[in-house]
Each structure stands twice: as C-alpha cells, then as structure tokens.
mmCIF file of C-alpha atoms in Angstrom:
data_model
loop_
_atom_site.group_PDB
_atom_site.id
_atom_site.type_symbol
_atom_site.label_atom_id
_atom_site.label_comp_id
_atom_site.label_asym_id
_atom_site.label_seq_id
_atom_site.Cartn_x
_atom_site.Cartn_y
_atom_site.Cartn_z
ATOM 1 C CA MET A 14 -48.248 30.402 23.377
ATOM 2 C CA PRO A 15 -51.158 28.519 21.912
ATOM 3 C CA VAL A 16 -50.587 25.004 20.547
ATOM 4 C CA ALA A 17 -51.918 24.158 17.099
ATOM 5 C CA ALA A 18 -52.343 20.419 17.666
ATOM 6 C CA THR A 19 -55.592 18.775 18.782
ATOM 7 C CA GLY A 20 -55.782 16.057 21.427
ATOM 8 C CA VAL A 21 -55.402 13.540 18.586
ATOM 9 C CA GLY A 22 -52.385 15.616 17.424
ATOM 10 C CA LEU A 23 -50.685 15.286 20.798
ATOM 11 C CA LEU A 24 -51.229 11.533 20.682
ATOM 12 C CA TRP A 25 -50.003 11.468 17.176
ATOM 13 C CA SER A 26 -46.855 13.332 18.230
ATOM 14 C CA VAL A 27 -46.048 11.019 21.097
ATOM 15 C CA LEU A 28 -46.722 7.876 19.018
ATOM 16 C CA SER A 29 -44.564 9.304 16.238
ATOM 17 C CA LEU A 30 -41.627 9.710 18.610
ATOM 18 C CA ILE A 31 -42.099 6.143 20.028
ATOM 19 C CA ALA A 32 -42.304 4.735 16.406
ATOM 20 C CA SER A 33 -39.093 6.551 15.359
ATOM 21 C CA VAL A 34 -37.246 5.379 18.466
ATOM 22 C CA LEU A 35 -38.350 1.748 17.833
ATOM 23 C CA ASN A 36 -37.312 1.944 14.264
ATOM 24 C CA SER A 37 -33.907 3.538 14.973
ATOM 25 C CA VAL A 38 -33.041 1.096 17.787
ATOM 26 C CA GLY A 39 -34.203 -1.846 15.746
ATOM 27 C CA PHE A 40 -32.210 -0.697 12.733
ATOM 28 C CA TYR A 41 -28.952 -0.083 14.593
ATOM 29 C CA SER A 42 -29.032 -3.185 16.965
ATOM 30 C CA PRO A 43 -27.410 -6.246 15.532
ATOM 31 C CA TYR A 44 -30.026 -8.563 16.937
ATOM 32 C CA TRP A 45 -32.252 -9.326 13.969
ATOM 33 C CA LEU A 46 -31.286 -12.913 13.684
ATOM 34 C CA ARG A 47 -29.682 -15.319 16.286
ATOM 35 C CA GLY A 48 -27.760 -18.505 15.545
ATOM 36 C CA THR A 49 -24.773 -20.569 16.676
ATOM 37 C CA SER A 50 -21.386 -20.811 15.116
ATOM 38 C CA PHE A 51 -18.349 -23.189 15.537
ATOM 39 C CA ASN A 52 -18.367 -24.457 19.155
ATOM 40 C CA ARG A 53 -22.053 -23.712 19.740
ATOM 41 C CA THR A 54 -21.225 -19.996 20.388
ATOM 42 C CA GLN A 55 -24.254 -17.765 20.012
ATOM 43 C CA VAL A 56 -23.952 -15.167 17.208
ATOM 44 C CA THR A 57 -26.379 -12.415 16.117
ATOM 45 C CA PHE A 58 -26.837 -10.454 12.854
ATOM 46 C CA GLY A 59 -28.385 -7.205 11.828
ATOM 47 C CA SER A 60 -28.246 -5.824 8.239
ATOM 48 C CA PHE A 61 -24.965 -4.132 8.709
ATOM 49 C CA ARG A 62 -23.741 -5.208 12.122
ATOM 50 C CA ARG A 63 -23.168 -8.467 13.925
ATOM 51 C CA CYS A 64 -22.097 -9.806 17.297
ATOM 52 C CA VAL A 65 -19.564 -12.512 17.941
ATOM 53 C CA TYR A 66 -17.709 -13.307 14.739
ATOM 54 C CA PRO A 67 -14.732 -15.341 13.652
ATOM 55 C CA ARG A 68 -11.484 -13.663 12.743
ATOM 56 C CA LEU A 69 -8.237 -15.144 11.457
ATOM 57 C CA GLY A 70 -5.683 -14.996 14.328
ATOM 58 C CA GLU A 71 -2.000 -14.294 14.218
ATOM 59 C CA ASP A 72 -1.160 -18.010 14.288
ATOM 60 C CA GLY A 73 -3.399 -18.674 11.256
ATOM 61 C CA ASP A 74 -6.282 -20.210 13.263
ATOM 62 C CA TRP A 75 -9.800 -18.927 13.442
ATOM 63 C CA VAL A 76 -10.662 -17.287 16.756
ATOM 64 C CA MET A 77 -14.065 -15.910 17.977
ATOM 65 C CA VAL A 78 -14.243 -12.220 18.684
ATOM 66 C CA TYR A 79 -16.803 -11.650 21.495
ATOM 67 C CA GLU A 80 -17.949 -8.214 20.597
ATOM 68 C CA CYS A 81 -20.436 -6.372 18.362
ATOM 69 C CA GLY A 82 -19.295 -4.358 15.373
ATOM 70 C CA ARG A 83 -20.330 -3.230 11.925
ATOM 71 C CA TYR A 84 -18.790 -4.464 8.751
ATOM 72 C CA THR A 85 -15.684 -2.490 7.815
ATOM 73 C CA THR A 86 -17.031 -1.174 4.439
ATOM 74 C CA PHE A 87 -20.366 -1.216 2.768
ATOM 75 C CA SER A 88 -19.189 -3.842 0.345
ATOM 76 C CA ASP A 89 -18.246 -6.108 3.266
ATOM 77 C CA ILE A 90 -21.882 -6.597 4.141
ATOM 78 C CA PRO A 91 -22.373 -10.286 3.231
ATOM 79 C CA SER A 92 -24.991 -9.934 0.487
ATOM 80 C CA VAL A 93 -26.391 -7.373 -1.936
ATOM 81 C CA SER A 94 -29.778 -8.003 -0.380
ATOM 82 C CA TRP A 95 -28.459 -6.892 3.035
ATOM 83 C CA GLN A 96 -26.917 -3.811 1.386
ATOM 84 C CA ILE A 97 -30.280 -2.878 -0.006
ATOM 85 C CA VAL A 98 -31.893 -3.589 3.380
ATOM 86 C CA THR A 99 -29.399 -1.315 5.125
ATOM 87 C CA VAL A 100 -30.219 1.584 2.828
ATOM 88 C CA ALA A 101 -33.994 0.999 2.785
ATOM 89 C CA VAL A 102 -34.398 0.547 6.571
ATOM 90 C CA GLY A 103 -31.885 3.306 7.290
ATOM 91 C CA VAL A 104 -33.731 5.785 5.119
ATOM 92 C CA GLY A 105 -37.081 4.736 6.507
ATOM 93 C CA SER A 106 -35.809 5.256 10.084
ATOM 94 C CA ALA A 107 -34.353 8.583 9.244
ATOM 95 C CA ILE A 108 -37.555 9.753 7.611
ATOM 96 C CA SER A 109 -39.605 8.570 10.632
ATOM 97 C CA LEU A 110 -37.298 10.588 12.944
ATOM 98 C CA LEU A 111 -37.687 13.669 10.862
ATOM 99 C CA ALA A 112 -41.540 13.415 10.945
ATOM 100 C CA ALA A 113 -41.488 12.734 14.675
ATOM 101 C CA PHE A 114 -39.446 15.805 15.424
ATOM 102 C CA THR A 115 -41.693 17.987 13.221
ATOM 103 C CA ALA A 116 -44.791 16.450 15.029
ATOM 104 C CA LEU A 117 -43.181 17.253 18.374
ATOM 105 C CA ALA A 118 -42.431 20.785 17.321
ATOM 106 C CA SER A 119 -46.193 21.257 16.815
ATOM 107 C CA CYS A 120 -46.637 20.632 20.611
ATOM 108 C CA CYS A 121 -44.369 23.524 21.450
ATOM 109 C CA ILE A 122 -44.601 26.002 18.566
ATOM 110 C CA SER A 123 -47.893 27.285 17.338
ATOM 111 C CA ASP A 124 -48.553 27.495 13.532
ATOM 112 C CA VAL A 125 -46.235 24.543 12.789
ATOM 113 C CA LEU A 126 -49.155 22.217 12.247
ATOM 114 C CA THR A 127 -51.913 22.763 9.672
ATOM 115 C CA LYS A 128 -54.284 20.309 8.072
ATOM 116 C CA SER A 129 -52.057 20.073 5.043
ATOM 117 C CA THR A 130 -48.722 19.731 6.888
ATOM 118 C CA ALA A 131 -50.216 17.073 9.138
ATOM 119 C CA ARG A 132 -51.403 15.134 6.093
ATOM 120 C CA ILE A 133 -48.019 15.538 4.384
ATOM 121 C CA LEU A 134 -46.307 14.233 7.517
ATOM 122 C CA GLY A 135 -48.749 11.336 7.674
ATOM 123 C CA MET A 136 -47.797 10.402 4.042
ATOM 124 C CA ILE A 137 -44.115 10.700 4.934
ATOM 125 C CA GLN A 138 -44.673 8.360 7.851
ATOM 126 C CA LEU A 139 -46.413 5.917 5.454
ATOM 127 C CA LEU A 140 -43.461 6.186 3.133
ATOM 128 C CA ALA A 141 -41.061 5.425 6.047
ATOM 129 C CA ALA A 142 -43.235 2.380 7.011
ATOM 130 C CA THR A 143 -43.168 1.155 3.417
ATOM 131 C CA ALA A 144 -39.331 1.523 3.133
ATOM 132 C CA ILE A 145 -38.792 -0.392 6.376
ATOM 133 C CA THR A 146 -41.293 -3.083 5.378
ATOM 134 C CA ILE A 147 -39.586 -3.470 2.009
ATOM 135 C CA GLY A 148 -36.214 -3.765 3.787
ATOM 136 C CA CYS A 149 -37.558 -6.432 6.162
ATOM 137 C CA VAL A 150 -39.086 -8.433 3.294
ATOM 138 C CA ILE A 151 -35.750 -8.337 1.332
ATOM 139 C CA TYR A 152 -33.736 -9.255 4.462
ATOM 140 C CA PRO A 153 -34.385 -13.084 4.166
ATOM 141 C CA ASN A 154 -33.023 -13.119 0.639
ATOM 142 C CA GLY A 155 -29.567 -12.730 2.141
ATOM 143 C CA TRP A 156 -29.827 -15.941 4.174
ATOM 144 C CA SER A 157 -27.969 -17.790 1.438
ATOM 145 C CA SER A 158 -24.664 -16.064 2.281
ATOM 146 C CA ARG A 159 -21.766 -18.068 3.646
ATOM 147 C CA GLU A 160 -21.883 -16.223 7.002
ATOM 148 C CA ILE A 161 -25.523 -17.164 7.598
ATOM 149 C CA LYS A 162 -24.954 -20.737 6.514
ATOM 150 C CA ASP A 163 -22.128 -20.981 9.130
ATOM 151 C CA ALA A 164 -24.500 -19.766 11.841
ATOM 152 C CA CYS A 165 -27.826 -21.278 10.639
ATOM 153 C CA GLY A 166 -26.676 -24.472 9.026
ATOM 154 C CA ASP A 167 -26.435 -25.597 5.419
ATOM 155 C CA SER A 168 -30.201 -25.875 5.209
ATOM 156 C CA SER A 169 -30.503 -22.098 5.300
ATOM 157 C CA ASP A 170 -31.098 -20.389 1.972
ATOM 158 C CA ALA A 171 -32.918 -17.425 0.653
ATOM 159 C CA TYR A 172 -36.201 -17.137 2.674
ATOM 160 C CA ARG A 173 -35.372 -20.439 4.511
ATOM 161 C CA LEU A 174 -34.011 -19.681 8.023
ATOM 162 C CA GLY A 175 -32.415 -23.022 8.862
ATOM 163 C CA SER A 176 -31.588 -23.446 12.586
ATOM 164 C CA CYS A 177 -31.608 -19.652 13.340
ATOM 165 C CA ASN A 178 -34.303 -17.703 15.097
ATOM 166 C CA PHE A 179 -35.485 -14.106 14.894
ATOM 167 C CA SER A 180 -34.283 -11.943 17.687
ATOM 168 C CA TRP A 181 -35.767 -8.792 19.392
ATOM 169 C CA SER A 182 -34.641 -6.059 16.969
ATOM 170 C CA ILE A 183 -36.810 -7.407 14.251
ATOM 171 C CA TYR A 184 -39.835 -7.216 16.607
ATOM 172 C CA LEU A 185 -38.899 -3.628 17.364
ATOM 173 C CA LEU A 186 -38.946 -2.794 13.691
ATOM 174 C CA ALA A 187 -42.298 -4.577 13.203
ATOM 175 C CA SER A 188 -43.782 -2.621 16.192
ATOM 176 C CA GLY A 189 -42.390 0.611 14.793
ATOM 177 C CA VAL A 190 -43.925 0.030 11.348
ATOM 178 C CA ILE A 191 -47.304 -0.730 12.897
ATOM 179 C CA LEU A 192 -47.107 2.491 14.860
ATOM 180 C CA LEU A 193 -46.115 4.478 11.795
ATOM 181 C CA VAL A 194 -49.198 3.185 9.961
ATOM 182 C CA ILE A 195 -51.355 4.174 12.932
ATOM 183 C CA CYS A 196 -49.688 7.641 13.026
ATOM 184 C CA SER A 197 -50.364 8.040 9.329
ATOM 185 C CA ALA A 198 -54.074 7.529 9.914
ATOM 186 C CA LEU A 199 -54.025 9.880 13.041
ATOM 187 C CA SER A 200 -52.308 12.640 11.077
ATOM 188 C CA PHE A 201 -55.608 13.386 9.328
ATOM 189 C CA LYS A 202 -57.105 14.463 12.724
ATOM 190 C CA ALA A 203 -53.947 15.973 14.167
ATOM 191 C CA ALA A 204 -54.607 19.645 13.294
ATOM 192 C CA PRO A 205 -57.728 21.661 14.097
ATOM 193 C CA ASP A 206 -60.007 22.605 11.205
ATOM 194 C CA LYS A 207 -59.164 26.319 11.721
ATOM 195 C CA LEU A 208 -56.319 27.874 13.522
ATOM 196 C CA PRO A 209 -57.242 30.499 16.040
ATOM 197 C CA TYR A 210 -56.984 34.015 14.554
ATOM 198 C CA ARG A 211 -54.306 36.161 16.249
ATOM 199 C CA ILE A 212 -53.262 39.733 15.672
#
C-alpha cells in the first residue's frame, strides 16, 4: 500500500509523536515545581497534582503523606490560575495527541495526508503549542497560594518563586512546545504535491 507522506512527512509524524508524549507526561506528572515543607521534606507540585503533602491526622496533628495524588475536586486546586492552567495545558496536550495520531496514520494508510490536511494539522499543532504556552505563562500567577507559600517561603508571590525550583516536568512541556512549533513548520512539506493516481 503506498504511503502519502514524504520523507519530511515521516519526520514530521515521528516528531509529532515525541512532542505529544513529552506534553502528556509533562502535564500529568506533578514535578513542575520543587520546594520543601515543614521539617525540610521535599514536596513537588504540578497544576492539578502534588507529591508529599500535609494532612490532618486522627489525633489532630498535621502529618506528611509521602505519596503523589491529585486534588480531590477541581475546586480544590489551590488557585484559579492553576485551574485555568490545568484546562489550557490539558486541552493543548490532548490536541497534540490527536494531531500526532493522525500524522502517524499517514505513515500506514494512503490518502490520509494531503497538502491541505497536513497544513490543517500543522495549524492544530500550533494551536496546541499556544494553549500549553499560555498555561505555562499563567502558572506562576498561582504562586501566591498558601500551599506554595508553605513550600517556597513567604517571599513567594505571583511570578516570584521564593525558595522553590523548577523541576523536570516543566522542561518536558517546554521541549514539547518547541517540537510542536517545529512540527507546525514541517507540516507544510509533509505531503507530496500530487498524490499518485490509482485506479
């Protein structure tokens, strides 16, 4: 069965898959921000998940729970900014996965990829990169929440990190966004000018 993608199209498909995996893992992993809480215990945060958190024990004292988990409800996410980030980055990651699977389908099924569909997918990838970037830019606005101040110190505030550091998930998201922008540009050369004529 003939393949509609060009050599650039095959590269575009592979990079699209890599970008979508980076974005999905970066979004889901709670390692965007790293700080310390209470007795110098290391804690990490994502937009909707965190690792190592305090919980009120049965005796009324605060105890540290050494596991990762998501917030129980959407409204439990510590700031409205992080709620917006969760939606923006989640939608961007989902869109990048959809574009990647469509691009991969062009490697196996002929007639999936035309000049116009490749360009549309490239624009969708640019939209996904924009959504993830907007989410990452809004994320620091939530640093003024009480949870972040507990881990990063009272000097932390919106767009002021305090004593915390970025962790590896945020770098995965940044790498995924860069790859999505590259994929968006490659999409213009992903399909041949004319598909082979078949009877």
